[in-house]
Amino acid sequence: MKKMLTGLQPTGIITLGNYIGSIKQMVENQGKYESYIFVADMHAITVNDDKRNLKENTRSLVALYLACGIDPKLNTIFVQSQNEYHANLGYFLECNSYFGELSRMHQFKEKSKKSESFTVGLLTYPVLMAADILLYDADIVPVGIDQKQHVELARDIAIRFNKRYGDTFVVPNPEIKSEGTKIADLLDPTIKMSKSNENQNGVIRLLDEPEVIRKKIMRATTDSEMLVKYDPENKPGISNLLNIYISITGKTMEEAEKEFDGCNYGTFKTKVADVVVEKISEIQKKYYEYLNSDELDKILADGREKSREIAKKKYELVKEKIGFYN
Ligand code: TYM
């Protein structure tokens, strides 16, 4: 059985973009692969943030995973920082990565511009991500398009290491669903929907009140054409809403376009809001049940054991391949 691994950072604000680009794919892939789903909490400390609340946000993210339908019987769910092999392997991989390639990563270029100084962790972040993936022999890594370059780097590092030391790592593939590759901000559909966008009225959070979600969708930027048609270049707002609609309903773009043929934008937005609110309300109901349960802590304790056992084997193999004294 092929293996799949993916994870999210526990930022405290999980967006509809995260859900469509990542969590939903995890749920759809259940049972198809041996699956590892984790909380990328060590990635969350690469930028300084005093209000980080790692503990609470980690539990919150796991409760969301479960509420979205990730079944702990079909997936190993764990927390990155509870498994020391991620950082340990990360160091070995750093010694097989180059400053040039890391400094060319889009995310690094973007984030390092934001302040005068940035941490070395921000630069080496994709190498830690490669370690996350390579420890578990993951063939498939479902992500949104913004993480594609990082998965490609993990591929390059795996190929390079295998060449240098002999077969050690499975070479991973990013899996990107075309409709969910990038959910855009509702107010500025030329940028990605992200928890760090300045105006949060364009960002749907999975824990927003249903009425807030409805308002955000009703105020989404459109155009003056009055035509519900998928055309990302000329109609980015409408195309984004269509994208959201088909991702949630499972309809095809043609079906959606047909459904809204001749429809005015108000009616179209109401329909989009209906399906989003229904889905998110369902998730929220389960979220609060999981958040307050001991089951969650038990799932993470099991995940810690299982993930450490697997990661340790790969880590020991890597040490042997490099030739350390044993
Ligand atoms: P993170 O936490 O920024 O985002 C989690 C996932 O959500 C996707 N995503 C989106 N997809 C569509 N539209 C959007 N607007 C949108 N915003 C976010 C991201 O592409 C991602 O798949 N570095 C990763 C976490 C990570 C990881 C890993 C992932 C660490 N190690 C190993 C896979 C494998 C990150 O920061 O994702």
Short mmCIF file of C-alpha atoms and ligand atoms in Angstrom, two decimals:
data_model
loop_
_atom_site.label_atom_id
_atom_site.label_comp_id
_atom_site.label_asym_id
_atom_site.label_seq_id
_atom_site.Cartn_x
_atom_site.Cartn_y
_atom_site.Cartn_z
CA MET A 1 0.00 0.00 0.00
CA LYS A 2 1.32 3.45 -0.89
CA LYS A 3 1.97 5.90 1.90
CA MET A 4 0.61 9.39 2.32
CA LEU A 5 1.73 12.12 4.67
CA THR A 6 0.62 15.67 5.20
CA GLY A 7 0.19 18.28 7.91
CA LEU A 8 -0.85 21.80 8.82
CA GLN A 9 0.65 24.39 11.11
CA PRO A 10 -1.30 24.95 14.34
CA THR A 11 -1.89 28.63 13.81
CA GLY A 12 -5.17 28.90 15.71
CA ILE A 13 -6.84 30.13 12.55
CA ILE A 14 -7.60 27.38 10.09
CA THR A 15 -9.16 28.75 6.92
CA LEU A 16 -11.51 27.42 4.29
CA GLY A 17 -8.40 27.44 2.05
CA ASN A 18 -6.66 25.01 4.42
CA TYR A 19 -9.76 22.85 4.47
CA ILE A 20 -10.25 22.67 0.70
CA GLY A 21 -6.55 22.60 -0.21
CA SER A 22 -5.52 20.06 2.38
CA ILE A 23 -7.86 18.57 5.03
CA LYS A 24 -10.58 17.61 2.56
CA GLN A 25 -8.04 15.72 0.47
CA MET A 26 -6.85 13.86 3.55
CA VAL A 27 -10.42 12.72 4.20
CA GLU A 28 -10.97 11.68 0.58
CA ASN A 29 -7.75 9.68 0.58
CA GLN A 30 -8.63 7.70 3.70
CA GLY A 31 -8.31 3.99 3.31
CA LYS A 32 -6.51 4.37 -0.04
CA TYR A 33 -3.09 4.80 1.54
CA GLU A 34 -1.23 4.09 4.73
CA SER A 35 -1.68 7.57 6.08
CA TYR A 36 0.23 9.90 8.41
CA ILE A 37 -1.34 13.21 9.40
CA PHE A 38 0.47 15.49 11.76
CA VAL A 39 0.52 18.88 13.43
CA ALA A 40 3.49 20.86 12.08
CA ASP A 41 4.11 22.73 15.33
CA MET A 42 7.86 23.04 14.83
CA HIS A 43 7.18 24.90 11.59
CA ALA A 44 5.09 27.36 13.56
CA ILE A 45 8.11 28.69 15.50
CA THR A 46 10.12 29.72 12.43
CA VAL A 47 8.61 33.20 12.71
CA ASN A 48 8.45 35.12 15.95
CA ASP A 49 5.00 35.32 17.43
CA ASP A 50 4.47 35.87 21.13
CA LYS A 51 0.79 34.97 21.01
CA ARG A 52 1.44 31.56 19.60
CA ASN A 53 -0.43 29.34 22.13
CA LEU A 54 1.10 26.17 20.74
CA LYS A 55 -0.53 23.84 23.24
CA GLU A 56 -4.09 25.02 22.72
CA ASN A 57 -3.72 25.44 19.00
CA THR A 58 -2.32 21.94 18.64
CA ARG A 59 -5.34 20.42 20.41
CA SER A 60 -7.62 22.66 18.41
CA LEU A 61 -6.14 21.54 15.09
CA VAL A 62 -6.41 17.87 16.02
CA ALA A 63 -10.05 18.40 17.07
CA LEU A 64 -10.62 19.99 13.66
CA TYR A 65 -8.96 17.07 11.86
CA LEU A 66 -11.33 14.70 13.66
CA ALA A 67 -14.36 16.94 13.17
CA CYS A 68 -13.64 17.15 9.43
CA GLY A 69 -13.83 13.37 9.27
CA ILE A 70 -10.28 12.13 9.68
CA ASP A 71 -10.64 8.70 11.24
CA PRO A 72 -7.93 7.82 13.77
CA LYS A 73 -8.37 4.15 12.89
CA LEU A 74 -7.36 4.82 9.29
CA ASN A 75 -4.66 7.43 9.93
CA THR A 76 -1.77 7.86 12.32
CA ILE A 77 -2.30 11.32 13.83
CA PHE A 78 0.61 12.86 15.72
CA VAL A 79 2.39 16.03 16.81
CA GLN A 80 5.71 16.82 15.13
CA SER A 81 7.48 18.07 18.27
CA GLN A 82 6.64 14.83 20.08
CA ASN A 83 8.83 12.97 17.63
CA GLU A 84 12.48 13.99 17.89
CA TYR A 85 13.45 12.20 14.67
CA HIS A 86 12.01 15.03 12.56
CA ALA A 87 14.53 17.59 13.82
CA ASN A 88 17.31 15.00 13.94
CA LEU A 89 16.85 13.92 10.35
CA GLY A 90 16.38 17.58 9.42
CA TYR A 91 19.97 18.26 10.41
CA PHE A 92 21.35 15.45 8.26
CA LEU A 93 19.30 16.71 5.34
CA GLU A 94 20.53 20.26 5.90
CA CYS A 95 24.01 18.91 5.26
CA ASN A 96 22.70 17.72 1.90
CA SER A 97 20.92 20.94 0.94
CA TYR A 98 22.33 24.16 -0.43
CA PHE A 99 21.95 27.74 0.70
CA GLY A 100 21.25 28.78 -2.89
CA GLU A 101 18.26 26.48 -3.36
CA LEU A 102 16.77 27.36 0.04
CA SER A 103 17.13 31.09 -0.51
CA ARG A 104 15.22 30.71 -3.81
CA MET A 105 12.08 29.29 -2.18
CA HIS A 106 9.08 31.58 -2.85
CA GLN A 107 7.79 31.39 0.70
CA PHE A 108 11.18 32.25 2.18
CA LYS A 109 11.58 35.22 -0.17
CA GLU A 110 8.12 36.48 0.72
CA LYS A 111 8.32 36.01 4.48
CA SER A 112 11.92 37.19 4.92
CA LYS A 113 10.97 40.47 3.22
CA LYS A 114 8.43 41.23 5.93
CA SER A 115 10.93 42.13 8.65
CA GLU A 116 14.51 43.33 8.89
CA SER A 117 15.81 40.12 10.39
CA PHE A 118 14.56 36.58 10.11
CA THR A 119 15.52 33.32 11.76
CA VAL A 120 17.73 30.64 10.23
CA GLY A 121 14.73 28.36 10.88
CA LEU A 122 12.75 30.31 8.28
CA LEU A 123 15.44 29.50 5.73
CA THR A 124 15.79 25.82 6.66
CA TYR A 125 12.01 25.31 7.06
CA PRO A 126 11.66 23.35 3.78
CA VAL A 127 14.42 20.96 4.88
CA LEU A 128 12.49 20.14 8.05
CA MET A 129 9.48 19.63 5.81
CA ALA A 130 11.55 17.23 3.67
CA ALA A 131 12.45 15.31 6.84
CA ASP A 132 8.74 15.10 7.76
CA ILE A 133 8.00 13.52 4.41
CA LEU A 134 11.07 11.30 3.95
CA LEU A 135 10.97 9.71 7.42
CA TYR A 136 7.76 7.87 6.50
CA ASP A 137 8.55 6.84 2.91
CA ALA A 138 5.59 8.97 1.82
CA ASP A 139 4.79 8.52 -1.87
CA ILE A 140 1.98 11.04 -1.83
CA VAL A 141 1.87 14.48 -0.21
CA PRO A 142 -1.47 16.29 -0.63
CA VAL A 143 -0.96 20.05 -0.40
CA GLY A 144 -2.24 23.31 -1.84
CA ILE A 145 -0.24 24.89 -4.66
CA ASP A 146 1.69 27.20 -2.28
CA GLN A 147 3.49 24.16 -0.82
CA LYS A 148 4.29 22.52 -4.15
CA GLN A 149 7.79 23.98 -4.38
CA HIS A 150 8.62 22.63 -0.92
CA VAL A 151 7.52 19.10 -1.85
CA GLU A 152 9.60 19.38 -5.02
CA LEU A 153 12.59 20.31 -2.89
CA ALA A 154 11.96 17.20 -0.76
CA ARG A 155 12.07 15.20 -4.00
CA ASP A 156 15.39 16.80 -4.99
CA ILE A 157 16.89 16.15 -1.57
CA ALA A 158 15.74 12.50 -1.63
CA ILE A 159 17.19 11.93 -5.11
CA ARG A 160 20.45 13.63 -4.13
CA PHE A 161 20.81 11.64 -0.91
CA ASN A 162 20.01 8.33 -2.65
CA LYS A 163 22.64 9.08 -5.29
CA ARG A 164 25.25 9.95 -2.72
CA TYR A 165 24.63 7.24 -0.12
CA GLY A 166 22.61 4.58 -1.94
CA ASP A 167 18.89 3.87 -1.86
CA THR A 168 17.48 5.29 1.35
CA PHE A 169 14.41 7.42 0.67
CA VAL A 170 11.24 7.02 -1.35
CA VAL A 171 10.95 9.96 -3.76
CA PRO A 172 7.66 11.76 -2.90
CA ASN A 173 5.08 13.37 -5.19
CA PRO A 174 2.95 16.40 -4.42
CA GLU A 175 -0.75 15.73 -4.96
CA ILE A 176 -2.63 18.84 -5.90
CA LYS A 177 -6.34 18.78 -6.73
CA SER A 178 -6.95 21.26 -9.51
CA GLU A 179 -10.11 22.77 -8.04
CA GLY A 180 -8.60 23.28 -4.63
CA THR A 181 -5.09 24.37 -5.54
CA LYS A 182 -5.63 27.91 -4.39
CA ILE A 183 -8.65 29.35 -2.66
CA ALA A 184 -8.39 33.11 -2.97
CA ASP A 185 -9.22 35.91 -0.55
CA LEU A 186 -12.87 36.95 -0.94
CA LEU A 187 -12.15 40.67 -1.03
CA ASP A 188 -8.96 40.51 -3.08
CA PRO A 189 -9.27 37.40 -5.26
CA THR A 190 -5.79 37.94 -6.69
CA ILE A 191 -4.18 36.78 -3.42
CA LYS A 192 -4.47 33.53 -1.50
CA MET A 193 -6.93 33.20 1.37
CA SER A 194 -4.59 33.24 4.33
CA LYS A 195 -4.84 33.79 8.06
CA SER A 196 -2.19 36.48 7.73
CA ASN A 197 -4.12 38.65 5.24
CA GLU A 198 -4.55 42.13 6.59
CA ASN A 199 -8.31 42.35 6.16
CA GLN A 200 -9.83 39.20 7.67
CA ASN A 201 -13.22 39.97 6.07
CA GLY A 202 -11.94 38.18 2.99
CA VAL A 203 -10.93 35.11 4.96
CA ILE A 204 -13.35 32.37 6.03
CA ARG A 205 -12.19 30.66 9.19
CA LEU A 206 -13.48 27.22 10.06
CA LEU A 207 -14.33 28.52 13.52
CA ASP A 208 -16.16 31.68 12.38
CA GLU A 209 -19.79 32.00 13.42
CA PRO A 210 -22.10 30.84 10.59
CA GLU A 211 -23.62 34.31 10.26
CA VAL A 212 -20.16 35.87 9.92
CA ILE A 213 -19.33 33.39 7.15
CA ARG A 214 -22.55 34.25 5.33
CA LYS A 215 -21.79 37.97 5.53
CA LYS A 216 -18.25 37.50 4.26
CA ILE A 217 -19.48 35.57 1.24
CA MET A 218 -22.28 38.04 0.47
CA ARG A 219 -19.69 40.86 0.47
CA ALA A 220 -17.17 39.01 -1.72
CA THR A 221 -15.72 41.00 -4.60
CA THR A 222 -17.22 40.13 -7.99
CA ASP A 223 -17.40 42.10 -11.25
CA SER A 224 -19.95 44.09 -13.22
CA GLU A 225 -20.75 41.47 -15.83
CA MET A 226 -23.59 39.51 -14.17
CA LEU A 227 -22.38 36.23 -15.64
CA VAL A 228 -21.55 33.20 -13.47
CA LYS A 229 -18.73 31.68 -15.47
CA TYR A 230 -15.35 30.17 -14.60
CA ASP A 231 -12.71 32.52 -15.99
CA PRO A 232 -9.96 33.04 -13.37
CA GLU A 233 -8.13 35.61 -15.44
CA ASN A 234 -11.00 38.00 -16.14
CA LYS A 235 -13.43 37.02 -13.38
CA PRO A 236 -11.27 36.05 -10.39
CA GLY A 237 -13.96 36.73 -7.76
CA ILE A 238 -16.71 34.69 -9.41
CA SER A 239 -14.24 31.94 -10.34
CA ASN A 240 -13.10 31.69 -6.72
CA LEU A 241 -16.69 31.38 -5.48
CA LEU A 242 -17.34 28.72 -8.11
CA ASN A 243 -14.20 26.92 -7.00
CA ILE A 244 -15.40 26.95 -3.40
CA TYR A 245 -18.85 25.78 -4.47
CA ILE A 246 -17.67 22.78 -6.48
CA SER A 247 -15.09 21.81 -3.85
CA ILE A 248 -17.77 21.64 -1.18
CA THR A 249 -20.54 20.06 -3.25
CA GLY A 250 -18.43 17.71 -5.35
CA LYS A 251 -20.10 18.98 -8.53
CA THR A 252 -18.11 19.59 -11.71
CA MET A 253 -17.46 23.11 -12.96
CA GLU A 254 -19.74 22.50 -15.97
CA GLU A 255 -22.56 21.38 -13.69
CA ALA A 256 -22.13 24.46 -11.52
CA GLU A 257 -22.02 26.85 -14.47
CA LYS A 258 -25.19 25.28 -15.83
CA GLU A 259 -26.91 25.48 -12.47
CA PHE A 260 -26.21 29.21 -12.20
CA ASP A 261 -26.85 30.06 -15.84
CA GLY A 262 -28.80 33.33 -15.95
CA CYS A 263 -28.62 33.69 -12.19
CA ASN A 264 -27.88 37.06 -10.58
CA TYR A 265 -24.87 37.42 -8.29
CA GLY A 266 -26.97 37.82 -5.13
CA THR A 267 -28.72 34.49 -5.67
CA PHE A 268 -25.44 32.82 -6.62
CA LYS A 269 -23.68 34.08 -3.49
CA THR A 270 -26.59 32.99 -1.30
CA LYS A 271 -26.30 29.47 -2.70
CA VAL A 272 -22.53 29.42 -2.14
CA ALA A 273 -23.04 30.70 1.41
CA ASP A 274 -25.68 28.02 2.06
CA VAL A 275 -23.38 25.12 1.19
CA VAL A 276 -20.36 26.58 2.99
CA VAL A 277 -22.35 27.38 6.15
CA GLU A 278 -23.95 23.94 6.17
CA LYS A 279 -20.57 22.21 5.85
CA ILE A 280 -18.82 24.38 8.43
CA SER A 281 -21.68 24.14 10.94
CA GLU A 282 -21.46 20.35 10.74
CA ILE A 283 -17.70 20.54 11.36
CA GLN A 284 -18.07 22.97 14.27
CA LYS A 285 -20.61 20.81 16.08
CA LYS A 286 -18.23 17.86 16.11
CA TYR A 287 -15.23 20.10 16.82
CA TYR A 288 -16.47 21.15 20.24
CA GLU A 289 -17.27 17.56 21.16
CA TYR A 290 -13.75 16.37 20.30
CA LEU A 291 -12.05 19.38 21.85
CA ASN A 292 -13.48 18.54 25.26
CA SER A 293 -12.85 14.81 25.10
CA ASP A 294 -10.03 12.69 26.49
CA GLU A 295 -10.21 10.65 23.32
CA LEU A 296 -8.15 13.30 21.58
CA ASP A 297 -5.23 12.97 24.00
CA LYS A 298 -5.35 9.20 23.69
CA ILE A 299 -5.22 9.44 19.88
CA LEU A 300 -2.14 11.65 20.12
CA ALA A 301 -0.43 9.35 22.61
CA ASP A 302 -0.94 6.42 20.22
CA GLY A 303 0.22 8.53 17.28
CA ARG A 304 3.36 9.51 19.14
CA GLU A 305 4.31 5.88 19.78
CA LYS A 306 3.55 4.69 16.29
CA SER A 307 5.20 7.57 14.45
CA ARG A 308 8.34 7.36 16.60
CA GLU A 309 8.69 3.67 15.96
CA ILE A 310 8.58 4.13 12.20
CA ALA A 311 10.70 7.29 12.14
CA LYS A 312 13.39 5.71 14.32
CA LYS A 313 13.97 2.94 11.79
CA LYS A 314 14.49 5.38 8.96
CA TYR A 315 16.68 7.61 11.10
CA GLU A 316 18.92 4.68 12.07
CA LEU A 317 19.20 3.66 8.42
CA VAL A 318 20.25 7.19 7.47
CA LYS A 319 22.94 7.21 10.17
CA GLU A 320 24.24 3.91 8.92
CA LYS A 321 24.28 5.13 5.30
CA ILE A 322 26.17 8.28 6.21
CA GLY A 323 28.63 6.10 8.11
CA PHE A 324 28.42 7.24 11.73
CA TYR A 325 30.07 5.23 14.50
CA ASN A 326 27.47 2.92 15.90
P1 TYM B 1 0.08 25.52 6.09
O1 TYM B 1 -0.22 25.23 7.52
O2 TYM B 1 0.47 26.89 5.69
O3 TYM B 1 -1.15 25.11 5.21
C1 TYM B 1 -1.74 23.82 5.30
C2 TYM B 1 -2.24 23.33 3.97
O4 TYM B 1 -3.26 24.20 3.48
C3 TYM B 1 -2.95 24.57 2.13
N1 TYM B 1 -3.47 25.94 1.92
C4 TYM B 1 -4.29 26.27 0.91
N2 TYM B 1 -4.82 25.54 -0.09
C5 TYM B 1 -5.64 26.17 -0.94
N3 TYM B 1 -5.95 27.49 -0.86
C6 TYM B 1 -5.45 28.26 0.13
N4 TYM B 1 -5.79 29.56 0.21
C7 TYM B 1 -4.56 27.66 1.08
N5 TYM B 1 -3.89 28.10 2.17
C8 TYM B 1 -3.22 27.04 2.66
C9 TYM B 1 -1.42 24.51 2.07
O5 TYM B 1 -0.97 24.36 0.75
C10 TYM B 1 -1.13 23.29 2.90
O6 TYM B 1 -1.27 22.11 2.15
N6 TYM B 1 4.68 23.71 5.42
C11 TYM B 1 3.28 23.32 5.52
C12 TYM B 1 3.04 22.30 6.62
C13 TYM B 1 3.92 21.11 6.50
C14 TYM B 1 3.75 20.01 5.62
C15 TYM B 1 4.85 19.13 5.92
C16 TYM B 1 2.80 19.68 4.66
C17 TYM B 1 5.04 20.89 7.24
N7 TYM B 1 5.62 19.70 6.87
C18 TYM B 1 5.00 17.92 5.22
C19 TYM B 1 2.96 18.48 3.96
C20 TYM B 1 4.06 17.61 4.25
C21 TYM B 1 2.47 24.57 5.86
O7 TYM B 1 2.96 25.50 6.42
O8 TYM B 1 1.16 24.47 5.54
#
